[in-house]
Amino acid sequence: MSYQRINRQHNQLRPVEIERNYTKYAEGSVLISTGDTKVICTASVEDSVPYFLRGQNQGWLTAEYSMLPRATQSRSIRAAAKGKIGGRTKEIQRLIGRSLRAVVDLDKLGERTIWVDCDVIQADGGTRTASITGAFVALMDSINYLLETEEIKESPVEEFIAATSIGIVNDKALLDLKYQEDSQAQVDLNLVMTESGRIIEVQGTAEETPYTRKQLNRMLDLGERGIAELIKIQKEALGD
Amino acid sequence: MSYQRINRQHNQLRPVEIERNYTKYAEGSVLISTGDTKVICTASVEDSVPYFLRGQNQGWLTAEYSMLPRATQSRSIRAAAKGKIGGRTKEIQRLIGRSLRAVVDLDKLGERTIWVDCDVIQADGGTRTASITGAFVALMDSINYLLETEEIKESPVEEFIAATSIGIVNDKALLDLKYQEDSQAQVDLNLVMTESGRIIEVQGTAEETPYTRKQLNRMLDLGERGIAELIKIQKEALGD
Amino acid sequence: MSYQRINRQHNQLRPVEIERNYTKYAEGSVLISTGDTKVICTASVEDSVPYFLRGQNQGWLTAEYSMLPRATQSRSIRAAAKGKIGGRTKEIQRLIGRSLRAVVDLDKLGERTIWVDCDVIQADGGTRTASITGAFVALMDSINYLLETEEIKESPVEEFIAATSIGIVNDKALLDLKYQEDSQAQVDLNLVMTESGRIIEVQGTAEETPYTRKQLNRMLDLGERGIAELIKIQKEALGD
Amino acid sequence: MSYQRINRQHNQLRPVEIERNYTKYAEGSVLISTGDTKVICTASVEDSVPYFLRGQNQGWLTAEYSMLPRATQSRSIRAAAKGKIGGRTKEIQRLIGRSLRAVVDLDKLGERTIWVDCDVIQADGGTRTASITGAFVALMDSINYLLETEEIKESPVEEFIAATSIGIVNDKALLDLKYQEDSQAQVDLNLVMTESGRIIEVQGTAEETPYTRKQLNRMLDLGERGIAELIKIQKEALGD
Amino acid sequence: MSYQRINRQHNQLRPVEIERNYTKYAEGSVLISTGDTKVICTASVEDSVPYFLRGQNQGWLTAEYSMLPRATQSRSIRAAAKGKIGGRTKEIQRLIGRSLRAVVDLDKLGERTIWVDCDVIQADGGTRTASITGAFVALMDSINYLLETEEIKESPVEEFIAATSIGIVNDKALLDLKYQEDSQAQVDLNLVMTESGRIIEVQGTAEETPYTRKQLNRMLDLGERGIAELIKIQKEALGD
Amino acid sequence: MSYQRINRQHNQLRPVEIERNYTKYAEGSVLISTGDTKVICTASVEDSVPYFLRGQNQGWLTAEYSMLPRATQSRSIRAAAKGKIGGRTKEIQRLIGRSLRAVVDLDKLGERTIWVDCDVIQADGGTRTASITGAFVALMDSINYLLETEEIKESPVEEFIAATSIGIVNDKALLDLKYQEDSQAQVDLNLVMTESGRIIEVQGTAEETPYTRKQLNRMLDLGERGIAELIKIQKEALGD
């Protein structure tokens, strides 16, 4: 029953690719692949804000997340066909939005909304963290668009962010779980962090076996390392 | 006000590409591009049939269609967020399902369902006809999977089909409208046809100006020609 | 298994009756019967337009369609009880609205909406085409009301329209299918046409067997003939 | 401001007509008119019972109520378009079902359901009481159908019932309010009663001014009289 | 099978307790217990009115009613989980709102809304009547708040009201039914009355056996007596 | 702008009270108060499991969470009235269920479901953690009920758990935030832990300012201390 990673170290990410300008209409449009997980992330600029923010001279950023029905091993029913969005999906879209807003100065955005859409084409674990990492790049492209068209003067983005997952499988901490690993993990932790190493969100859930503070620290160490690498890849993609 | 096609004849299709095995889980998975219109078409096999067909020793095929929110020039609201599927979407998914079923002998499929999913990544006119053309290839792959795994003995597909759109713009019939043409067309006609030149579905709608029988015939001529070409491309993609 | 029409020629309509002023509140209110199919069609004038048209000095026309639960042989569940409108119903209400709008100059209507409601009391095939034919008369009555009350100066209706269905049963084209015929038709075609013989909408669906261009033309010939007769009956009902 | 009935006594019903076999498919189908209020009432027999009654060897009767959108002076939005049934509609359909069940011995019905549908074609006050009075006749026809086809041996209906409304307008009790009266009534009372003069349901609501026990009794006297007359009309319609 | 009340007369209420200021935020907040039935009733003041009343210089009062899932013997599914409010709940919330509005002069309330919320913590029969009786006290507290903060000058409440249920069990009329009695009652009557003995609402439903006018009067006598007592308890709670 | 706690140390909980047997029907029923936050937690035993677990000889535990509309400073709209459950509510009920399941051996529960309902009567911060702490006691009571009625032989609960919140306000870590503190916190962390000091769930969200690993550790220290105290209070309430 003991699981052993092959061809990848416990502290190693899967191969990551970020393809910009993936579709032609969105102000930012990215296809991110982390291993076999593939997500289309777009950032769309709209020249208005939700009702509760009108006239306050500040912007808004919100995120939506979805999977194609056959992104997974067995086909799942579309949320639209069920007529409602499931709890897991709502959790994820709130997480993505919260994470990106944490590094965006909404006052500098002006009265506009950035809609971030993360659509999973193929799912092999870590779709929510790949969504955040890819969406940040799409966000940057949409901000660059606003700067180039001189709709804003100054970038509202304060720092790079990225996200990854860490888990404990067979009592061993592993970075960036693929689906097969995730499904047998005792603990599943998602970490969203900035370039300066500060935490935006940590969510660590014991699937069956509660975990110790020491294990938590081990997982955070792995996560920090992975996020540093992801931010390097984001910067390369953006040509920084 | 007069529109003139540049770099393409009135009777010419846009460039078509069909990429098979686009995602890894579905029994059939195709990315079809016709010009800038891009659709992911998957065919998923499920070993059961809807309630109303149980015990009748026959299969079923059904289709769903959706657009990513930013597949279009301005972002549209997700059906899931609205909690209901719009009329246009329902029309299209019924059309796709009906068209494919017309060439599938459901008795030969056994008690299984093929779910066809068409998800538009980028929309530049003709998404419903591109969906049918691409979905047919995904369907063929799923049937080949069933033949290879020996779950069925004989293909239930009777004939190749493809679909295209034809319109009248400035009183001139044009094959395979892109969005800019579609938005100024007087008439919009969708045609689904078999390899043997028989009609599965014709839907011709006067957007503003009713059209004559003669114009209808002109459009059908163009459509026949385009569909013959599309079926050639499908066959090449399938390695026939 | 061969079907033979009795007491009616293949190119003959069922008896059609149009009763105006069927209910007392609507600006236009018609009960149309085509054979045993009976539909109440009302046209209601509202002094405002939908949000997307405000301030553009033009009107709107929209249609809704429904069946009483026991309009059919076995009782069907109300859309309201299911909490959503089915795909077939949406298709039909879009068709009715599109067809009527094709002959209404919305600029001449002013900033008002005409709501067309088609409620099927008894269904024996051809409910959507009977709805269009009846709704046109209700529309005319509502326009006459607006002319008489001097709310508009000039009729925005450009031409008479009517609709009928044609099918292929046992390889023979038949005009105006009743339910028993419709349920065994190989092809089902709905045609909406103007008095001047131009097409507003043609929808021809192969239920099982694709059809040839020649068969399509045969059906259109029958349809043209039927629609000419229906328009004669509309005119008589309106006292023209 | 004082209202005076013209051409009708305070204790007089509006003209009532009951037309049986109004549509051809339902086991019972009635068009009832009370003045300008017109309701189509059908009773449909289904050979099964709801889940909670299965295997208990008893039947069920349930009712649904709806108005055509333009049954009223200004068009109302369809429940199906809103995606939910309003509180008033739910109250009314529960009242109709409860009233009819009170005189049906469900044990004698066997494991079948009678669906009663009341669809208001034109509304001029008293639609819920007209629905009950008309639905009872449709119910009787559906029971007669079951007796004639020998599906049941003995009628489960124990007694005739009918319903009417009574109100207080200008401090005067009036029987069978039309809409104009209803809209200015201080009190609105609906009464459902059996032929033997026993009460199935009384619902008396003070719209603004609470009412005395004496006024309640006055209204019940009028109601008793009206119901006796309605039952006479039901019996004539049924040919008793 | 004959039921006999123990420790309580047929014309006696269960013990009633009214605890004011039960929660800290609402302008009026009451926990009412009648026997084992316990309801939290709050009255919340909002400084606006619904759309249909804007600019008419009058107020509004509306009520909502709900049960905790395990307020009853077996757990019931939350309305929120089902996505719709049941017919019984809608009936009850309409009754509560209508009853309270009957003694409130909405003109004197100004352009504000009072939201009355009745949440049943524990249900042992008579939850709707306990809700009305308790909500009236919460309403009085919210009115007193408006008078003390000088938002209104004069109380819009015209008279005290309370409500109770009466039933016929084993042919004997009983006041204030607990659940065990209610479940075997032949008739169930809810009465809402003012301090001056005038009726706001009477709803008497034969569960199986229709009832006579004489029985109706017997129940109203019991109800009048109970309501007088309830109003005495309300006044004590309010320190009048 | 600097906030200073008065009458409470930064590492001190608010007063906690746990009242068992709060309502009479549920197998476990608890009212928990932490300061002014009050939640009714019930545990209801049902003798079946959801569809996906049938026949696997194991149990299930699921949780629902809701707030009374006026549990908060301004009234919120009921989820039932909106027809859907909000994202925050879904997140919370998933958290409660997951936390409790982490210490329940579902195999030992047999084929039954425990429904945990947490209904917030009054909200002053920390409603989700109070829900978990209270729900655990209700769960224990329901398990004791199953042991006493001999439906199970052995308790499936493996360890005590409790939950609390910690935040950073003015750069200072505070235990058990009340609403006023929570609304100005830079970071909000929820911690669910077992008696043995192991973590079930940690969720730390930067509201605006990302936080350091050191701050995370400081918050976890406070949380550990608070949870130890809460478990002591749970044990006293349970009479251990």
PDB file of N, CA and C in Angstrom, chain C residues 187-232:
ATOM      1  N   VAL C 187     -39.909  12.779 -42.133  1.00  0.00           N
ATOM      2  CA  VAL C 187     -39.391  14.139 -42.155  1.00  0.00           C
ATOM      3  C   VAL C 187     -40.502  15.059 -41.675  1.00  0.00           C
ATOM      4  N   ASP C 188     -40.115  16.100 -40.953  1.00  0.00           N
ATOM      5  CA  ASP C 188     -41.087  17.052 -40.434  1.00  0.00           C
ATOM      6  C   ASP C 188     -40.576  18.437 -40.789  1.00  0.00           C
ATOM      7  N   LEU C 189     -41.362  19.184 -41.560  1.00  0.00           N
ATOM      8  CA  LEU C 189     -40.912  20.498 -42.017  1.00  0.00           C
ATOM      9  C   LEU C 189     -41.930  21.561 -41.638  1.00  0.00           C
ATOM     10  N   ASN C 190     -41.452  22.632 -41.017  1.00  0.00           N
ATOM     11  CA  ASN C 190     -42.314  23.760 -40.706  1.00  0.00           C
ATOM     12  C   ASN C 190     -41.926  24.918 -41.611  1.00  0.00           C
ATOM     13  N   LEU C 191     -42.955  25.559 -42.147  1.00  0.00           N
ATOM     14  CA  LEU C 191     -42.714  26.637 -43.095  1.00  0.00           C
ATOM     15  C   LEU C 191     -43.509  27.867 -42.673  1.00  0.00           C
ATOM     16  N   VAL C 192     -42.808  28.997 -42.596  1.00  0.00           N
ATOM     17  CA  VAL C 192     -43.479  30.275 -42.334  1.00  0.00           C
ATOM     18  C   VAL C 192     -43.248  31.146 -43.557  1.00  0.00           C
ATOM     19  N   MET C 193     -44.335  31.677 -44.122  1.00  0.00           N
ATOM     20  CA  MET C 193     -44.217  32.387 -45.398  1.00  0.00           C
ATOM     21  C   MET C 193     -45.102  33.619 -45.412  1.00  0.00           C
ATOM     22  N   THR C 194     -44.721  34.551 -46.262  1.00  0.00           N
ATOM     23  CA  THR C 194     -45.520  35.762 -46.406  1.00  0.00           C
ATOM     24  C   THR C 194     -46.520  35.601 -47.545  1.00  0.00           C
ATOM     25  N   GLU C 195     -47.434  36.581 -47.618  1.00  0.00           N
ATOM     26  CA  GLU C 195     -48.432  36.572 -48.677  1.00  0.00           C
ATOM     27  C   GLU C 195     -47.769  36.621 -50.051  1.00  0.00           C
ATOM     28  N   SER C 196     -46.653  37.323 -50.154  1.00  0.00           N
ATOM     29  CA  SER C 196     -45.977  37.441 -51.450  1.00  0.00           C
ATOM     30  C   SER C 196     -45.140  36.202 -51.768  1.00  0.00           C
ATOM     31  N   GLY C 197     -45.244  35.165 -50.948  1.00  0.00           N
ATOM     32  CA  GLY C 197     -44.592  33.897 -51.265  1.00  0.00           C
ATOM     33  C   GLY C 197     -43.130  33.825 -50.871  1.00  0.00           C
ATOM     34  N   ARG C 198     -42.681  34.732 -50.042  1.00  0.00           N
ATOM     35  CA  ARG C 198     -41.299  34.659 -49.599  1.00  0.00           C
ATOM     36  C   ARG C 198     -41.196  33.945 -48.261  1.00  0.00           C
ATOM     37  N   ILE C 199     -40.053  33.326 -48.047  1.00  0.00           N
ATOM     38  CA  ILE C 199     -39.878  32.468 -46.870  1.00  0.00           C
ATOM     39  C   ILE C 199     -39.365  33.274 -45.689  1.00  0.00           C
ATOM     40  N   ILE C 200     -39.961  33.083 -44.528  1.00  0.00           N
ATOM     41  CA  ILE C 200     -39.452  33.676 -43.297  1.00  0.00           C
ATOM     42  C   ILE C 200     -38.633  32.632 -42.549  1.00  0.00           C
ATOM     43  N   GLU C 201     -39.147  31.427 -42.557  1.00  0.00           N
ATOM     44  CA  GLU C 201     -38.423  30.385 -41.840  1.00  0.00           C
ATOM     45  C   GLU C 201     -38.781  29.045 -42.464  1.00  0.00           C
ATOM     46  N   VAL C 202     -37.734  28.244 -42.685  1.00  0.00           N
ATOM     47  CA  VAL C 202     -37.979  26.857 -43.057  1.00  0.00           C
ATOM     48  C   VAL C 202     -37.155  26.002 -42.106  1.00  0.00           C
ATOM     49  N   GLN C 203     -37.807  25.021 -41.508  1.00  0.00           N
ATOM     50  CA  GLN C 203     -37.106  24.105 -40.610  1.00  0.00           C
ATOM     51  C   GLN C 203     -37.509  22.702 -40.990  1.00  0.00           C
ATOM     52  N   GLY C 204     -36.575  21.979 -41.596  1.00  0.00           N
ATOM     53  CA  GLY C 204     -36.908  20.622 -42.021  1.00  0.00           C
ATOM     54  C   GLY C 204     -36.002  19.622 -41.342  1.00  0.00           C
ATOM     55  N   THR C 205     -36.582  18.735 -40.580  1.00  0.00           N
ATOM     56  CA  THR C 205     -35.833  17.820 -39.733  1.00  0.00           C
ATOM     57  C   THR C 205     -36.104  16.381 -40.137  1.00  0.00           C
ATOM     58  N   ALA C 206     -35.033  15.639 -40.428  1.00  0.00           N
ATOM     59  CA  ALA C 206     -35.203  14.213 -40.690  1.00  0.00           C
ATOM     60  C   ALA C 206     -35.342  13.496 -39.358  1.00  0.00           C
ATOM     61  N   GLU C 207     -36.476  12.878 -39.111  1.00  0.00           N
ATOM     62  CA  GLU C 207     -36.643  12.191 -37.839  1.00  0.00           C
ATOM     63  C   GLU C 207     -35.768  10.952 -37.779  1.00  0.00           C
ATOM     64  N   GLU C 208     -35.690  10.240 -38.904  1.00  0.00           N
ATOM     65  CA  GLU C 208     -34.836   9.053 -38.955  1.00  0.00           C
ATOM     66  C   GLU C 208     -34.083   8.966 -40.276  1.00  0.00           C
ATOM     67  N   THR C 209     -34.793   9.234 -41.344  1.00  0.00           N
ATOM     68  CA  THR C 209     -34.231   9.048 -42.673  1.00  0.00           C
ATOM     69  C   THR C 209     -33.931  10.397 -43.303  1.00  0.00           C
ATOM     70  N   PRO C 210     -32.674  10.694 -43.613  1.00  0.00           N
ATOM     71  CA  PRO C 210     -32.370  11.938 -44.328  1.00  0.00           C
ATOM     72  C   PRO C 210     -33.135  12.011 -45.639  1.00  0.00           C
ATOM     73  N   TYR C 211     -33.363  13.220 -46.151  1.00  0.00           N
ATOM     74  CA  TYR C 211     -34.209  13.406 -47.336  1.00  0.00           C
ATOM     75  C   TYR C 211     -33.453  14.139 -48.442  1.00  0.00           C
ATOM     76  N   THR C 212     -33.960  13.981 -49.654  1.00  0.00           N
ATOM     77  CA  THR C 212     -33.273  14.549 -50.811  1.00  0.00           C
ATOM     78  C   THR C 212     -33.732  15.982 -51.091  1.00  0.00           C
ATOM     79  N   ARG C 213     -32.943  16.679 -51.911  1.00  0.00           N
ATOM     80  CA  ARG C 213     -33.327  18.022 -52.347  1.00  0.00           C
ATOM     81  C   ARG C 213     -34.675  17.981 -53.068  1.00  0.00           C
ATOM     82  N   LYS C 214     -34.914  16.933 -53.805  1.00  0.00           N
ATOM     83  CA  LYS C 214     -36.168  16.817 -54.542  1.00  0.00           C
ATOM     84  C   LYS C 214     -37.365  16.730 -53.580  1.00  0.00           C
ATOM     85  N   GLN C 215     -37.184  15.930 -52.537  1.00  0.00           N
ATOM     86  CA  GLN C 215     -38.260  15.824 -51.545  1.00  0.00           C
ATOM     87  C   GLN C 215     -38.483  17.163 -50.838  1.00  0.00           C
ATOM     88  N   LEU C 216     -37.400  17.852 -50.584  1.00  0.00           N
ATOM     89  CA  LEU C 216     -37.522  19.171 -49.974  1.00  0.00           C
ATOM     90  C   LEU C 216     -38.379  20.083 -50.855  1.00  0.00           C
ATOM     91  N   ASN C 217     -38.112  20.062 -52.146  1.00  0.00           N
ATOM     92  CA  ASN C 217     -38.871  20.921 -53.047  1.00  0.00           C
ATOM     93  C   ASN C 217     -40.347  20.540 -53.110  1.00  0.00           C
ATOM     94  N   ARG C 218     -40.590  19.256 -53.083  1.00  0.00           N
ATOM     95  CA  ARG C 218     -41.986  18.766 -53.075  1.00  0.00           C
ATOM     96  C   ARG C 218     -42.721  19.306 -51.831  1.00  0.00           C
ATOM     97  N   MET C 219     -42.055  19.262 -50.694  1.00  0.00           N
ATOM     98  CA  MET C 219     -42.680  19.750 -49.454  1.00  0.00           C
ATOM     99  C   MET C 219     -42.916  21.250 -49.511  1.00  0.00           C
ATOM    100  N   LEU C 220     -41.953  21.974 -50.055  1.00  0.00           N
ATOM    101  CA  LEU C 220     -42.121  23.431 -50.135  1.00  0.00           C
ATOM    102  C   LEU C 220     -43.288  23.798 -51.057  1.00  0.00           C
ATOM    103  N   ASP C 221     -43.484  23.023 -52.125  1.00  0.00           N
ATOM    104  CA  ASP C 221     -44.629  23.265 -53.017  1.00  0.00           C
ATOM    105  C   ASP C 221     -45.951  23.123 -52.257  1.00  0.00           C
ATOM    106  N   LEU C 222     -46.053  22.043 -51.499  1.00  0.00           N
ATOM    107  CA  LEU C 222     -47.278  21.839 -50.716  1.00  0.00           C
ATOM    108  C   LEU C 222     -47.470  22.965 -49.703  1.00  0.00           C
ATOM    109  N   GLY C 223     -46.377  23.343 -49.062  1.00  0.00           N
ATOM    110  CA  GLY C 223     -46.456  24.380 -48.041  1.00  0.00           C
ATOM    111  C   GLY C 223     -46.916  25.703 -48.621  1.00  0.00           C
ATOM    112  N   GLU C 224     -46.380  26.081 -49.737  1.00  0.00           N
ATOM    113  CA  GLU C 224     -46.780  27.339 -50.391  1.00  0.00           C
ATOM    114  C   GLU C 224     -48.283  27.383 -50.634  1.00  0.00           C
ATOM    115  N   ARG C 225     -48.781  26.277 -51.138  1.00  0.00           N
ATOM    116  CA  ARG C 225     -50.207  26.171 -51.433  1.00  0.00           C
ATOM    117  C   ARG C 225     -51.046  26.332 -50.165  1.00  0.00           C
ATOM    118  N   GLY C 226     -50.631  25.638 -49.086  1.00  0.00           N
ATOM    119  CA  GLY C 226     -51.372  25.701 -47.819  1.00  0.00           C
ATOM    120  C   GLY C 226     -51.351  27.101 -47.234  1.00  0.00           C
ATOM    121  N   ILE C 227     -50.210  27.734 -47.322  1.00  0.00           N
ATOM    122  CA  ILE C 227     -50.112  29.062 -46.715  1.00  0.00           C
ATOM    123  C   ILE C 227     -50.969  30.078 -47.468  1.00  0.00           C
ATOM    124  N   ALA C 228     -51.037  29.955 -48.779  1.00  0.00           N
ATOM    125  CA  ALA C 228     -51.911  30.858 -49.536  1.00  0.00           C
ATOM    126  C   ALA C 228     -53.349  30.735 -49.038  1.00  0.00           C
ATOM    127  N   GLU C 229     -53.763  29.493 -48.791  1.00  0.00           N
ATOM    128  CA  GLU C 229     -55.124  29.270 -48.322  1.00  0.00           C
ATOM    129  C   GLU C 229     -55.329  29.824 -46.900  1.00  0.00           C
ATOM    130  N   LEU C 230     -54.325  29.626 -46.050  1.00  0.00           N
ATOM    131  CA  LEU C 230     -54.440  30.120 -44.670  1.00  0.00           C
ATOM    132  C   LEU C 230     -54.558  31.643 -44.650  1.00  0.00           C
ATOM    133  N   ILE C 231     -53.812  32.293 -45.506  1.00  0.00           N
ATOM    134  CA  ILE C 231     -53.874  33.759 -45.524  1.00  0.00           C
ATOM    135  C   ILE C 231     -55.243  34.224 -45.993  1.00  0.00           C
ATOM    136  N   LYS C 232     -55.852  33.466 -46.913  1.00  0.00           N
ATOM    137  CA  LYS C 232     -57.226  33.779 -47.336  1.00  0.00           C
ATOM    138  C   LYS C 232     -58.179  33.707 -46.137  1.00  0.00           C
TER     139      LYS C 232
END
